[in-house]
Coordinates of C-alpha atoms in Angstrom, one line a residue:
Chain A
X1 CA 0.2 0.1 0.0
X2 CA 2.8 2.7 0.8
X3 CA 4.1 4.6 -1.9
X4 CA 7.3 2.9 -4.0
X5 CA 8.3 6.7 -4.6
X6 CA 8.7 8.8 -1.9
X7 CA 8.3 12.6 -2.3
X8 CA 9.0 15.1 0.1
X9 CA 6.9 15.6 3.0
X10 CA 5.7 19.4 4.0
X11 CA 3.7 17.8 7.2
X12 CA 4.2 15.3 10.2
X13 CA 5.9 12.0 9.3
X14 CA 3.2 10.6 11.5
X15 CA -0.3 11.4 12.2
X16 CA -3.2 9.8 14.4
X17 CA -6.6 9.3 13.6
X18 CA -9.6 9.1 15.9
X19 CA -12.2 7.3 14.5
X20 CA -15.4 8.9 15.2
X21 CA -18.2 6.4 13.3
X22 CA -19.4 4.6 16.6
X23 CA -20.9 8.1 18.0
X24 CA -20.8 10.5 15.6
X25 CA -21.8 8.3 12.7
X26 CA -24.2 6.1 14.4
X27 CA -26.0 9.2 16.6
X28 CA -27.6 10.4 13.6
X29 CA -28.5 6.9 11.9
X30 CA -32.3 6.4 11.7
X31 CA -31.8 2.6 12.8
X32 CA -30.9 2.3 16.3
X33 CA -27.8 -0.2 15.8
X34 CA -28.0 -3.0 18.8
X35 CA -25.5 -3.0 21.4
X36 CA -24.0 -6.5 20.6
X37 CA -23.1 -4.8 17.2
X38 CA -22.0 -1.5 18.8
X39 CA -19.7 -3.9 20.2
X40 CA -18.6 -5.7 17.7
X41 CA -17.7 -2.8 15.7
X42 CA -16.0 -1.0 17.9
X43 CA -13.9 -4.3 18.8
X44 CA -13.5 -4.7 15.2
X45 CA -12.3 -0.9 14.4
X46 CA -10.2 -1.6 17.6
X47 CA -7.7 -3.9 15.9
X48 CA -7.3 -1.6 13.1
X49 CA -4.6 0.4 14.4
X50 CA -5.9 3.8 15.4
X51 CA -4.7 6.1 18.1
X52 CA -8.3 7.3 19.4
X53 CA -11.9 6.0 19.2
X54 CA -15.0 7.7 19.9
X55 CA -17.0 5.0 21.3
X56 CA -20.5 6.6 22.3
X57 CA -22.3 9.6 23.9
X58 CA -23.6 10.2 27.0
X59 CA -26.7 12.3 25.6
X60 CA -29.9 12.0 26.9
X61 CA -31.8 8.8 25.7
X62 CA -34.5 11.3 24.5
X63 CA -32.0 13.5 22.4
X64 CA -30.2 10.5 20.6
X65 CA -31.9 7.1 21.5
X66 CA -29.7 6.0 19.1
X67 CA -26.6 6.0 21.5
X68 CA -29.0 5.4 25.0
X69 CA -26.8 2.3 25.6
X70 CA -23.8 4.1 26.3
X71 CA -22.9 2.5 29.5
X72 CA -23.7 -0.5 28.4
X73 CA -21.3 -0.3 25.3
X74 CA -18.4 1.0 27.2
X75 CA -19.0 -1.8 29.9
X76 CA -19.1 -4.8 27.6
X77 CA -16.8 -3.9 25.2
X78 CA -13.3 -5.4 24.8
X79 CA -10.6 -2.8 24.9
X80 CA -7.4 -2.9 23.0
X81 CA -3.9 -1.6 24.3
X82 CA -2.6 1.2 22.8
X83 CA -5.7 2.8 21.6
X84 CA -7.8 5.6 23.8
X85 CA -11.2 5.5 23.7
X86 CA -13.1 8.6 24.2
X87 CA -16.8 9.5 24.5
X88 CA -19.0 12.7 24.1
X89 CA -20.4 14.3 26.7
X90 CA -22.7 17.3 26.6
X91 CA -23.1 18.5 30.0
X92 CA -22.5 17.7 33.6
X93 CA -25.2 14.7 34.1
X94 CA -23.1 13.4 31.2
X95 CA -20.1 13.4 32.5
X96 CA -21.0 11.6 35.9
X97 CA -22.3 8.4 33.4
X98 CA -19.1 8.9 31.2
X99 CA -16.7 9.1 34.2
X100 CA -18.4 5.8 36.0
X101 CA -17.5 3.9 32.9
X102 CA -13.4 4.7 32.7
X103 CA -13.0 6.4 29.6
X104 CA -9.7 7.5 28.6
X105 CA -10.7 10.7 27.8
X106 CA -13.8 13.0 27.6
X107 CA -15.0 14.8 24.6
X108 CA -16.9 17.9 25.3
X109 CA -18.5 19.7 23.0
X110 CA -20.3 23.6 22.0
X111 CA -20.2 26.1 18.6
X112 CA -18.4 28.6 17.9
X113 CA -21.4 30.3 16.7
X114 CA -24.4 31.3 18.7
X115 CA -27.0 30.1 16.3
X116 CA -25.7 26.7 16.2
X117 CA -25.1 26.3 19.7
X118 CA -28.5 27.7 20.7
X119 CA -30.2 25.1 17.8
X120 CA -28.0 21.7 19.1
X121 CA -27.3 22.3 22.6
X122 CA -30.5 24.7 23.6
X123 CA -27.5 26.6 25.6
X124 CA -26.3 30.3 24.9
X125 CA -22.2 30.2 23.9
X126 CA -22.0 31.9 27.0
X127 CA -24.1 29.2 29.0
X128 CA -22.2 26.1 27.1
X129 CA -19.0 27.6 27.8
X130 CA -19.4 28.0 31.7
X131 CA -20.8 24.7 31.7
X132 CA -18.0 23.3 29.8
X133 CA -15.5 25.3 32.2
X134 CA -17.0 23.4 35.3
X135 CA -17.0 20.3 33.3
X136 CA -13.3 20.7 32.6
X137 CA -13.1 20.7 36.5
X138 CA -14.6 18.0 37.4
X139 CA -12.7 15.5 34.8
X140 CA -9.5 16.6 35.9
X141 CA -10.5 15.9 39.4
X142 CA -11.3 12.7 38.4
X143 CA -7.9 12.4 36.5
X144 CA -9.5 11.9 33.0
X145 CA -8.0 14.2 30.2
X146 CA -10.3 16.3 28.5
X147 CA -10.7 17.1 25.0
X148 CA -13.2 20.4 23.7
X149 CA -14.7 19.7 20.3
X150 CA -15.9 23.4 18.8
X151 CA -18.3 23.0 16.2
X152 CA -19.0 25.2 13.3
X153 CA -15.2 26.7 13.6
X154 CA -15.2 27.1 9.7
X155 CA -18.4 28.5 9.2
X156 CA -22.1 28.0 10.5
X157 CA -25.3 26.7 8.6
X158 CA -27.2 30.0 9.8
X159 CA -24.6 32.8 10.5
X160 CA -22.1 31.9 7.5
X161 CA -19.0 33.1 8.4
X162 CA -17.3 32.5 12.0
X163 CA -14.8 35.1 13.1
X164 CA -11.5 33.2 14.0
X165 CA -11.8 35.6 17.0
X166 CA -14.6 33.7 18.4
X167 CA -13.4 30.5 17.9
X168 CA -9.9 31.7 19.5
X169 CA -11.4 33.1 22.5
X170 CA -13.1 30.5 23.3
X171 CA -10.0 27.5 22.9
X172 CA -8.0 29.8 24.8
X173 CA -10.5 29.6 28.1
X174 CA -10.6 25.7 27.5
X175 CA -6.8 25.9 27.4
X176 CA -6.4 28.1 30.4
X177 CA -8.7 25.7 32.2
X178 CA -6.7 22.7 31.6
X179 CA -7.9 20.9 28.7
X180 CA -5.4 18.6 27.3
X181 CA -6.9 19.2 23.8
X182 CA -8.9 20.9 21.3
X183 CA -10.7 19.8 18.2
X184 CA -11.7 22.4 15.6
X185 CA -14.6 20.9 13.5
X186 CA -15.9 21.6 10.3
X187 CA -19.6 20.5 11.2
X188 CA -21.3 21.1 8.0
X189 CA -18.1 21.1 5.5
X190 CA -18.1 24.7 4.9
X191 CA -14.0 24.7 4.9
X192 CA -12.1 25.3 2.4
X193 CA -8.5 25.2 2.1
X194 CA -6.5 28.6 2.8
X195 CA -9.1 29.2 5.4
X196 CA -7.8 25.9 7.3
X197 CA -4.5 26.6 7.1
X198 CA -4.8 30.1 8.2
X199 CA -6.9 29.0 11.4
X200 CA -4.8 26.1 12.3
X201 CA -1.6 28.3 12.1
X202 CA -3.4 31.1 14.1
X203 CA -4.1 28.0 16.7
X204 CA -0.8 26.7 16.8
X205 CA 0.9 30.4 17.4
X206 CA -1.5 30.9 20.1
X207 CA -2.0 27.7 22.1
X208 CA 1.5 25.5 20.9
X209 CA 0.9 23.2 24.2
X210 CA -2.7 22.8 23.7
X211 CA -3.2 19.2 21.5
X212 CA -5.1 20.2 18.0
X213 CA -7.4 17.9 15.8
X214 CA -8.9 18.7 13.0
X215 CA -12.6 17.5 12.3
X216 CA -13.6 17.5 8.8
X217 CA -17.0 17.1 6.8
X218 CA -16.6 16.0 3.0
X219 CA -20.1 18.1 2.0
X220 CA -18.7 19.8 -0.9
X221 CA -16.0 17.9 -1.6
X222 CA -13.0 19.6 -0.2
X223 CA -12.5 16.8 2.6
X224 CA -8.9 15.9 1.7
X225 CA -8.1 19.2 0.5
X226 CA -8.7 20.5 4.0
X227 CA -6.8 17.8 5.6
X228 CA -3.7 18.1 3.3
X229 CA -4.0 21.9 4.2
X230 CA -4.1 21.4 7.9
X231 CA -1.1 18.6 7.7
X232 CA 0.9 21.1 6.1
X233 CA 0.5 23.5 9.0
X234 CA 1.8 20.7 11.2
X235 CA -1.3 19.3 12.6
X236 CA -1.1 15.7 12.9
X237 CA -4.1 14.7 14.9
X238 CA -7.7 14.1 12.2
X239 CA -10.9 12.7 13.4
X240 CA -12.4 10.6 10.4
X241 CA -15.5 8.1 10.3
X242 CA -15.2 5.0 8.6
X243 CA -17.5 5.2 5.6
X244 CA -17.9 8.7 6.0
X245 CA -20.9 8.2 8.0
X246 CA -22.1 11.2 10.0
X247 CA -23.0 14.4 9.3
X248 CA -25.2 17.5 10.6
X249 CA -29.1 17.4 11.0
X250 CA -29.2 21.2 10.7
X251 CA -27.8 21.4 7.5
X252 CA -29.8 20.0 4.6
X253 CA -28.2 18.1 1.8
X254 CA -25.0 17.8 4.2
X255 CA -23.0 14.9 3.1
X256 CA -21.0 13.3 6.5
X257 CA -17.4 12.8 7.9
X258 CA -14.3 12.8 5.7
X259 CA -14.2 9.2 5.2
X260 CA -11.5 7.2 7.5
X261 CA -10.2 4.9 4.4
X262 CA -10.0 7.9 2.3
X263 CA -8.1 9.9 4.6
X264 CA -5.5 7.2 5.5
X265 CA -5.6 6.0 1.7
X266 CA -4.0 9.7 0.9
X267 CA -1.9 9.9 3.6
X268 CA -0.2 6.4 3.3
X269 CA 0.0 7.0 -0.6
X270 CA 2.3 9.7 0.6
X271 CA 4.5 7.4 3.0
X272 CA 2.9 9.0 6.3
X273 CA 2.5 6.7 9.0
X274 CA -1.2 6.6 10.1
X275 CA -0.9 3.4 12.2
X276 CA -4.0 2.1 10.4
X277 CA -4.4 -1.4 8.5
X278 CA -6.1 0.3 5.2
X279 CA -7.1 -3.7 3.8
X280 CA -8.6 -4.7 7.7
X281 CA -10.7 -1.2 7.7
X282 CA -12.0 -1.9 4.4
X283 CA -12.7 -5.1 5.0
X284 CA -15.6 -3.8 8.2
X285 CA -16.5 -0.9 5.8
X286 CA -17.5 -3.7 3.6
X287 CA -19.7 -5.0 6.5
X288 CA -21.6 -1.5 7.5
X289 CA -24.1 -2.0 5.1
X290 CA -25.5 -4.7 7.7
X291 CA -24.7 -2.4 10.5
X292 CA -26.4 0.7 9.5
X293 CA -29.3 -1.3 7.4
X294 CA -28.6 1.2 4.4
X295 CA -26.0 1.1 1.4
X296 CA -22.6 2.8 2.6
X297 CA -20.8 4.9 -0.4
X298 CA -17.5 4.3 0.0
X299 CA -15.6 5.5 -3.0
X300 CA -12.2 3.6 -2.0
X301 CA -13.9 0.8 -1.3
X302 CA -15.5 0.5 -4.8
X303 CA -12.2 1.5 -6.5
X304 CA -9.4 0.1 -4.3
X305 CA -6.7 1.2 -3.2
X306 CA -4.6 2.9 -5.7
X307 CA -2.1 0.4 -6.8
X308 CA -4.5 -2.5 -6.6
X309 CA -3.9 -3.2 -10.4
X310 CA -6.4 -5.0 -13.0
X311 CA -5.9 -7.7 -15.8
X312 CA -5.6 -6.3 -19.2
X313 CA -8.3 -6.5 -21.4
X314 CA -8.0 -10.6 -22.9
X315 CA -7.7 -9.7 -26.7
X316 CA -4.3 -7.7 -25.9
X317 CA -2.0 -9.9 -26.3
X318 CA -3.2 -11.9 -29.2
X319 CA -3.9 -8.1 -31.0
X320 CA 0.1 -7.4 -30.4
X321 CA 1.5 -10.8 -30.5
X322 CA -0.3 -10.6 -34.4
X323 CA 1.6 -7.2 -35.5
Chain B
X1 CA -20.0 33.6 -3.5
X2 CA -16.4 34.8 -2.9
X3 CA -14.9 34.8 0.4
X4 CA -15.4 37.8 2.7
X5 CA -11.8 36.8 4.1
X6 CA -8.8 36.9 1.9
X7 CA -6.5 34.4 3.3
X8 CA -2.8 34.4 1.9
X9 CA -2.7 32.5 -2.0
X10 CA 0.2 30.0 -2.7
X11 CA -0.7 29.5 -5.8
X12 CA -2.3 31.6 -9.2
X13 CA -4.7 34.3 -8.2
X14 CA -6.6 33.3 -11.7
X15 CA -6.9 30.1 -13.2
X16 CA -8.7 28.6 -16.1
X17 CA -10.9 25.8 -16.7
X18 CA -11.4 23.5 -19.4
X19 CA -14.6 22.1 -19.4
X20 CA -14.5 18.6 -20.8
X21 CA -17.9 17.1 -19.6
X22 CA -18.9 17.3 -23.9
X23 CA -16.6 15.0 -24.6
X24 CA -15.0 12.9 -21.9
X25 CA -18.5 12.6 -19.8
X26 CA -20.8 11.9 -22.7
X27 CA -18.4 9.6 -24.1
X28 CA -18.8 6.8 -21.8
X29 CA -22.5 7.4 -21.1
X30 CA -24.7 4.5 -22.0
X31 CA -27.2 6.7 -23.7
X32 CA -26.6 8.5 -26.9
X33 CA -27.1 11.8 -26.5
X34 CA -29.3 13.6 -29.5
X35 CA -27.1 16.2 -31.2
X36 CA -29.8 18.7 -30.6
X37 CA -29.0 17.9 -26.8
X38 CA -25.4 18.4 -27.0
X39 CA -25.8 21.4 -28.7
X40 CA -28.0 22.5 -26.5
X41 CA -25.3 21.8 -23.4
X42 CA -22.5 23.4 -24.9
X43 CA -24.3 26.6 -25.7
X44 CA -25.2 26.7 -21.9
X45 CA -21.8 26.0 -20.7
X46 CA -20.2 28.5 -23.3
X47 CA -22.4 31.2 -21.0
X48 CA -20.5 30.3 -17.8
X49 CA -16.9 31.8 -18.5
X50 CA -15.1 28.9 -19.3
X51 CA -11.8 29.3 -20.8
X52 CA -11.9 26.2 -22.9
X53 CA -14.5 23.7 -23.8
X54 CA -13.7 20.1 -25.2
X55 CA -16.4 20.0 -27.3
X56 CA -16.3 16.6 -28.8
X57 CA -14.1 13.6 -30.2
X58 CA -13.1 12.8 -33.9
X59 CA -13.0 9.1 -32.8
X60 CA -14.1 6.5 -35.2
X61 CA -18.2 6.3 -35.0
X62 CA -17.8 2.4 -34.1
X63 CA -15.4 3.1 -31.1
X64 CA -17.4 5.8 -29.5
X65 CA -21.0 5.8 -31.1
X66 CA -21.5 8.0 -28.6
X67 CA -19.7 10.9 -30.7
X68 CA -20.3 10.0 -33.9
X69 CA -22.1 13.2 -34.5
X70 CA -18.9 15.5 -34.1
X71 CA -19.2 17.3 -37.0
X72 CA -22.8 18.1 -36.7
X73 CA -22.1 19.2 -33.1
X74 CA -19.3 21.7 -34.1
X75 CA -21.1 23.0 -37.5
X76 CA -24.3 23.6 -35.4
X77 CA -23.4 25.4 -32.5
X78 CA -23.5 28.9 -31.9
X79 CA -19.7 29.4 -30.4
X80 CA -19.2 31.8 -27.7
X81 CA -16.7 34.9 -27.6
X82 CA -13.9 34.4 -25.2
X83 CA -14.2 30.4 -25.5
X84 CA -11.6 28.2 -27.2
X85 CA -13.3 25.1 -28.4
X86 CA -10.9 22.3 -28.2
X87 CA -11.8 18.8 -29.6
X88 CA -10.3 15.5 -29.0
X89 CA -8.4 13.8 -32.0
X90 CA -6.8 10.3 -31.6
X91 CA -5.4 9.5 -35.1
X92 CA -4.9 11.5 -38.7
X93 CA -8.2 10.5 -40.1
X94 CA -9.6 12.2 -37.3
X95 CA -7.2 15.0 -37.3
X96 CA -8.6 15.6 -41.0
X97 CA -12.3 16.0 -39.8
X98 CA -11.4 17.6 -36.8
X99 CA -10.1 20.7 -39.3
X100 CA -12.7 20.7 -41.4
X101 CA -14.8 22.0 -38.4
X102 CA -12.5 24.7 -37.5
X103 CA -12.1 23.9 -33.6
X104 CA -9.8 26.4 -31.8
X105 CA -7.4 23.5 -30.5
X106 CA -6.9 19.8 -31.5
X107 CA -6.0 17.5 -28.7
X108 CA -4.2 14.6 -29.4
X109 CA -4.1 11.6 -26.9
X110 CA -2.1 9.0 -25.9
X111 CA -0.8 7.0 -22.5
X112 CA 2.5 7.3 -20.6
X113 CA 2.5 3.5 -19.8
X114 CA 2.5 0.8 -22.9
X115 CA -0.2 -1.4 -21.3
X116 CA -2.5 1.5 -20.9
X117 CA -2.1 2.5 -24.3
X118 CA -2.1 -0.7 -26.2
X119 CA -5.4 -1.4 -24.7
X120 CA -6.9 2.1 -25.1
X121 CA -5.8 3.0 -28.3
X122 CA -4.7 -0.5 -29.9
X123 CA -1.1 1.1 -30.4
X124 CA 2.1 0.7 -28.9
X125 CA 3.4 4.1 -27.3
X126 CA 5.9 4.0 -29.6
X127 CA 3.6 4.0 -32.8
X128 CA 1.3 6.5 -31.0
X129 CA 4.0 8.9 -30.8
X130 CA 5.2 8.7 -33.8
X131 CA 1.3 9.2 -35.2
X132 CA 1.1 12.1 -32.6
X133 CA 4.1 13.5 -33.7
X134 CA 3.1 13.4 -37.3
X135 CA -0.5 14.8 -36.6
X136 CA 1.5 17.9 -34.5
X137 CA 2.8 18.8 -38.1
X138 CA -0.2 18.5 -40.0
X139 CA -2.1 20.6 -37.2
X140 CA 0.6 23.4 -37.2
X141 CA 0.8 23.4 -41.3
X142 CA -3.1 24.1 -40.7
X143 CA -2.6 26.9 -38.2
X144 CA -4.2 25.2 -35.4
X145 CA -3.1 25.0 -31.8
X146 CA -2.1 21.4 -30.6
X147 CA -2.5 20.1 -27.2
X148 CA -1.5 16.6 -25.9
X149 CA -3.3 15.0 -23.4
X150 CA -1.1 12.3 -21.6
X151 CA -3.2 9.6 -20.0
X152 CA -1.9 7.6 -16.9
X153 CA 0.7 9.9 -16.0
X154 CA 0.1 9.5 -12.2
X155 CA -0.5 5.4 -12.2
X156 CA -1.9 2.8 -14.4
X157 CA -4.5 0.6 -13.7
X158 CA -2.5 -2.6 -15.3
X159 CA 0.9 -1.7 -14.3
X160 CA 0.9 0.5 -11.0
X161 CA 3.5 3.1 -10.9
X162 CA 4.1 5.2 -14.0
X163 CA 8.2 6.4 -14.0
X164 CA 8.2 10.4 -14.2
X165 CA 11.0 9.8 -17.0
X166 CA 8.7 8.2 -19.3
X167 CA 6.2 11.1 -19.0
X168 CA 8.7 13.6 -19.5
X169 CA 10.3 11.7 -22.0
X170 CA 7.2 12.1 -23.9
X171 CA 6.5 15.3 -23.4
X172 CA 9.3 16.6 -24.0
X173 CA 9.2 15.1 -27.8
X174 CA 5.8 16.7 -28.3
X175 CA 7.2 20.1 -26.9
X176 CA 9.8 20.2 -29.1
X177 CA 7.9 19.2 -32.3
X178 CA 6.2 22.0 -31.6
X179 CA 2.8 21.2 -29.3
X180 CA 1.2 24.4 -27.3
X181 CA 0.0 22.5 -24.6
X182 CA 0.1 19.0 -22.7
X183 CA -2.1 17.8 -20.4
X184 CA -0.9 15.4 -17.4
X185 CA -3.9 13.1 -16.8
X186 CA -4.7 10.8 -13.5
X187 CA -7.1 8.8 -16.0
X188 CA -8.0 6.9 -12.8
X189 CA -7.3 8.5 -9.6
X190 CA -4.1 7.1 -8.6
X191 CA -2.5 10.7 -8.2
X192 CA -1.9 11.3 -4.5
X193 CA -0.8 15.4 -3.5
X194 CA 2.8 14.9 -3.0
X195 CA 3.2 13.2 -6.2
X196 CA 1.2 15.6 -7.9
X197 CA 3.6 18.0 -6.3
X198 CA 6.6 16.8 -7.4
X199 CA 5.3 15.9 -11.2
X200 CA 4.1 19.6 -11.7
X201 CA 7.1 21.0 -10.2
X202 CA 9.6 18.5 -12.6
X203 CA 7.3 19.3 -15.7
X204 CA 7.6 23.4 -15.0
X205 CA 11.6 23.2 -14.3
X206 CA 12.2 21.2 -18.0
X207 CA 9.4 22.7 -20.1
X208 CA 8.8 26.0 -18.5
X209 CA 7.3 27.4 -22.1
X210 CA 5.1 24.7 -22.5
X211 CA 1.2 25.1 -20.9
X212 CA 0.6 22.8 -18.3
X213 CA -3.1 21.4 -17.7
X214 CA -3.9 18.9 -15.4
X215 CA -6.5 16.0 -15.5
X216 CA -8.0 14.6 -12.1
X217 CA -10.2 12.4 -11.2
X218 CA -12.2 12.1 -8.0
X219 CA -11.6 7.9 -8.1
X220 CA -10.4 7.8 -4.3
X221 CA -11.9 11.2 -2.8
X222 CA -8.2 12.9 -3.3
X223 CA -9.3 15.3 -6.6
X224 CA -9.4 18.1 -4.9
X225 CA -6.4 17.8 -2.7
X226 CA -4.5 16.8 -5.7
X227 CA -5.6 20.0 -7.6
X228 CA -4.7 22.1 -4.7
X229 CA -1.1 20.7 -4.4
X230 CA -0.9 21.0 -8.4
X231 CA -1.7 24.9 -8.1
X232 CA 0.6 25.8 -5.1
X233 CA 3.6 24.7 -7.9
X234 CA 1.8 27.3 -10.6
X235 CA -0.4 25.1 -12.4
X236 CA -3.0 27.6 -13.6
X237 CA -5.2 25.4 -16.4
X238 CA -7.8 22.6 -15.1
X239 CA -9.7 19.9 -16.9
X240 CA -12.9 19.1 -15.1
X241 CA -16.1 17.7 -16.0
X242 CA -19.5 19.3 -14.7
X243 CA -21.2 16.9 -12.4
X244 CA -18.6 14.6 -12.3
X245 CA -19.3 13.1 -15.4
X246 CA -16.7 10.4 -17.1
X247 CA -14.4 7.7 -15.8
X248 CA -12.5 5.2 -17.4
X249 CA -13.7 2.0 -19.0
X250 CA -10.9 0.0 -18.1
X251 CA -10.7 0.5 -13.9
X252 CA -13.6 -1.0 -12.2
X253 CA -15.4 1.4 -9.8
X254 CA -13.6 4.5 -11.1
X255 CA -16.0 7.2 -10.7
X256 CA -15.8 10.4 -12.8
X257 CA -13.6 13.6 -13.4
X258 CA -13.0 15.8 -10.7
X259 CA -16.6 17.9 -11.1
X260 CA -16.3 21.4 -12.4
X261 CA -18.7 23.1 -9.9
X262 CA -16.3 21.4 -7.1
X263 CA -13.0 22.8 -8.3
X264 CA -15.2 26.1 -9.1
X265 CA -16.4 26.2 -5.7
X266 CA -12.9 25.7 -4.0
X267 CA -10.9 28.1 -5.9
X268 CA -13.7 30.8 -5.5
X269 CA -14.1 30.1 -1.9
X270 CA -10.2 30.7 -1.7
X271 CA -10.9 34.2 -3.9
X272 CA -8.9 32.9 -6.8
X273 CA -10.8 33.8 -9.9
X274 CA -11.9 31.1 -12.1
X275 CA -14.1 33.4 -14.4
X276 CA -16.8 30.7 -14.1
X277 CA -20.4 31.8 -13.0
X278 CA -21.2 28.9 -10.5
X279 CA -25.0 29.7 -9.9
X280 CA -25.1 29.5 -13.7
X281 CA -23.2 26.2 -14.0
X282 CA -25.2 24.6 -10.9
X283 CA -28.5 25.7 -13.0
X284 CA -27.0 23.3 -16.1
X285 CA -25.9 20.7 -13.4
X286 CA -29.3 20.4 -12.3
X287 CA -30.6 19.7 -15.7
X288 CA -28.0 17.0 -16.6
X289 CA -30.3 14.2 -15.6
X290 CA -32.8 14.8 -18.2
X291 CA -29.5 15.2 -20.7
X292 CA -27.5 11.8 -19.5
X293 CA -30.9 9.7 -18.6
X294 CA -29.4 8.9 -15.0
X295 CA -29.0 10.9 -11.5
X296 CA -25.7 12.7 -11.5
X297 CA -24.5 13.0 -7.9
X298 CA -23.1 16.6 -7.8
X299 CA -22.8 16.7 -3.6
X300 CA -22.5 20.9 -4.2
X301 CA -25.6 20.9 -6.0
X302 CA -26.8 19.1 -3.0
X303 CA -25.2 21.0 -0.5
X304 CA -25.4 24.5 -2.2
X305 CA -21.9 26.8 -2.0
X306 CA -20.7 27.2 1.3
X307 CA -22.6 30.6 2.2
X308 CA -25.7 29.5 1.6
X309 CA -27.0 29.6 4.9
X310 CA -30.2 28.1 6.6
X311 CA -32.8 29.4 8.8
X312 CA -32.8 28.1 12.2
X313 CA -35.3 25.7 13.7
X314 CA -38.3 27.6 14.6
X315 CA -38.7 26.6 17.9
X316 CA -35.5 28.7 18.5
X317 CA -36.6 32.1 18.9
X318 CA -39.5 30.9 21.5
X319 CA -37.1 28.9 23.4
X320 CA -34.7 31.3 24.3
X321 CA -37.3 34.3 24.8
X322 CA -38.5 32.2 27.2
X323 CA -35.7 32.1 29.2

């Protein structure tokens, strides 16, 4: 799979992928995937070499019925060595539930834009920020690392452009409160490469000690272009969802997360070490339709890795032998 | 549509797009599009602001029945000022036919890899190269500019990696014979960004006076990432197909060309001038299903340009007023 030619790299030689399909993917599927199937998916993904896996979300069962079995999933699944299992947590009640399951990290979330935060979390940004700061304290007291995912960093489906200053003000407050990492999310696929570069450069300059993850969607086809732009600024952590599962219920027509297999394939083609076994991952993606009970449109699964060659047409040898 | 924030550009501020859907797209559609519909499509595309449009192909009607009406198309369509109409020409017989239609450019084609050339053109590379050199002479004598499209430059679906030396040897021979431009084609979507960068840099260093166009496919999701990599080396001419039509019959599962609307949208988002009216183009893409009698999966048409904002949910105002 790795390239035979080594062209110069303009970014990190090694990246880490956080596989988010079990949470970000399954939460918006119309079918509720049974706990056993979730556990099986998580265990299969655990064998692929991911640095992190977002296993589930401790949201209210009313808000996201698809992930109502968060505790059961966390307790039943066998954890693989070397994988950090992170869980999404929207509020203090969820944090208590999450901490009881001994995650390796909790991932707290709010939006960079006011309207999206209100629509998605039913709180003002100020309310969310205060709550997240309190949650950071609780998690730190429990000794659990905290990541903050900021939604709509690269654009808001309600407001349009989002000011980088608003993003950095939130990021700074969480970093100062002791968050270990921050994920900048392109929630509805509005990011474009020069913007991604500028935002990542600003973040890395202003908060060099805070781990930066980039979460991209492929809504307008720019997912991998944006990943490339981020990587070239030194970003080495990416969220991605197997099969490109996921999306955003507030952006009609939005396609899902950047597909993990395409992200892995691009970086591996360039000779960047992702840690992920692409063949094994493609095997899992081939089974996803039975998990989510719909077709999963994975371009890479269909086309195969770039060096999967084909037999020439049968007439070829004869045609040229006859010349 | 253009971005409100201007982030630094690392490539040309202006690019030219060669719309290839009428040729590269329609040639592999299972339906034969009637001449009138082709002419209507070409005239609609002509009003979008493209620098070049590949209008048809002067191939034998037996090989590509879908484009058997090349002369009729060229004679019937009204040409727009400022657009250069190019036509694909595979051999000397096709060149005679093409020249009788007064194209603004002829586009000759062969593959960089031996097996693909044999499969696609039923000739050895040496035979193709000799024929193209003869055709360049005929076209130049007729005063018509010549472009050469080299297929499988970034990988061959039969052979795997393709040596850049083989590509450059062909390119050099055509440039020395007087070809005005050369298109490096990622025929089956095997290109990856560091490779694209290296190949484009080599080409521009060794043949600085020869116009370079890049032709990308999105087979493995890397289309726009590769376009970005090429642009950052200074490339300013891109092939693309409206709605991502096209593909390669010899690479099962291969999806089509980079979608013009996604290429235009990415560059326009960055503030790069493409010359193309995206709204008008999206209108045409919306009608493509009636032309090709199948669904056309345009992510951008579905999601809309990045700054197409949505109304917040209706409950939002009431919910926060009540607080």
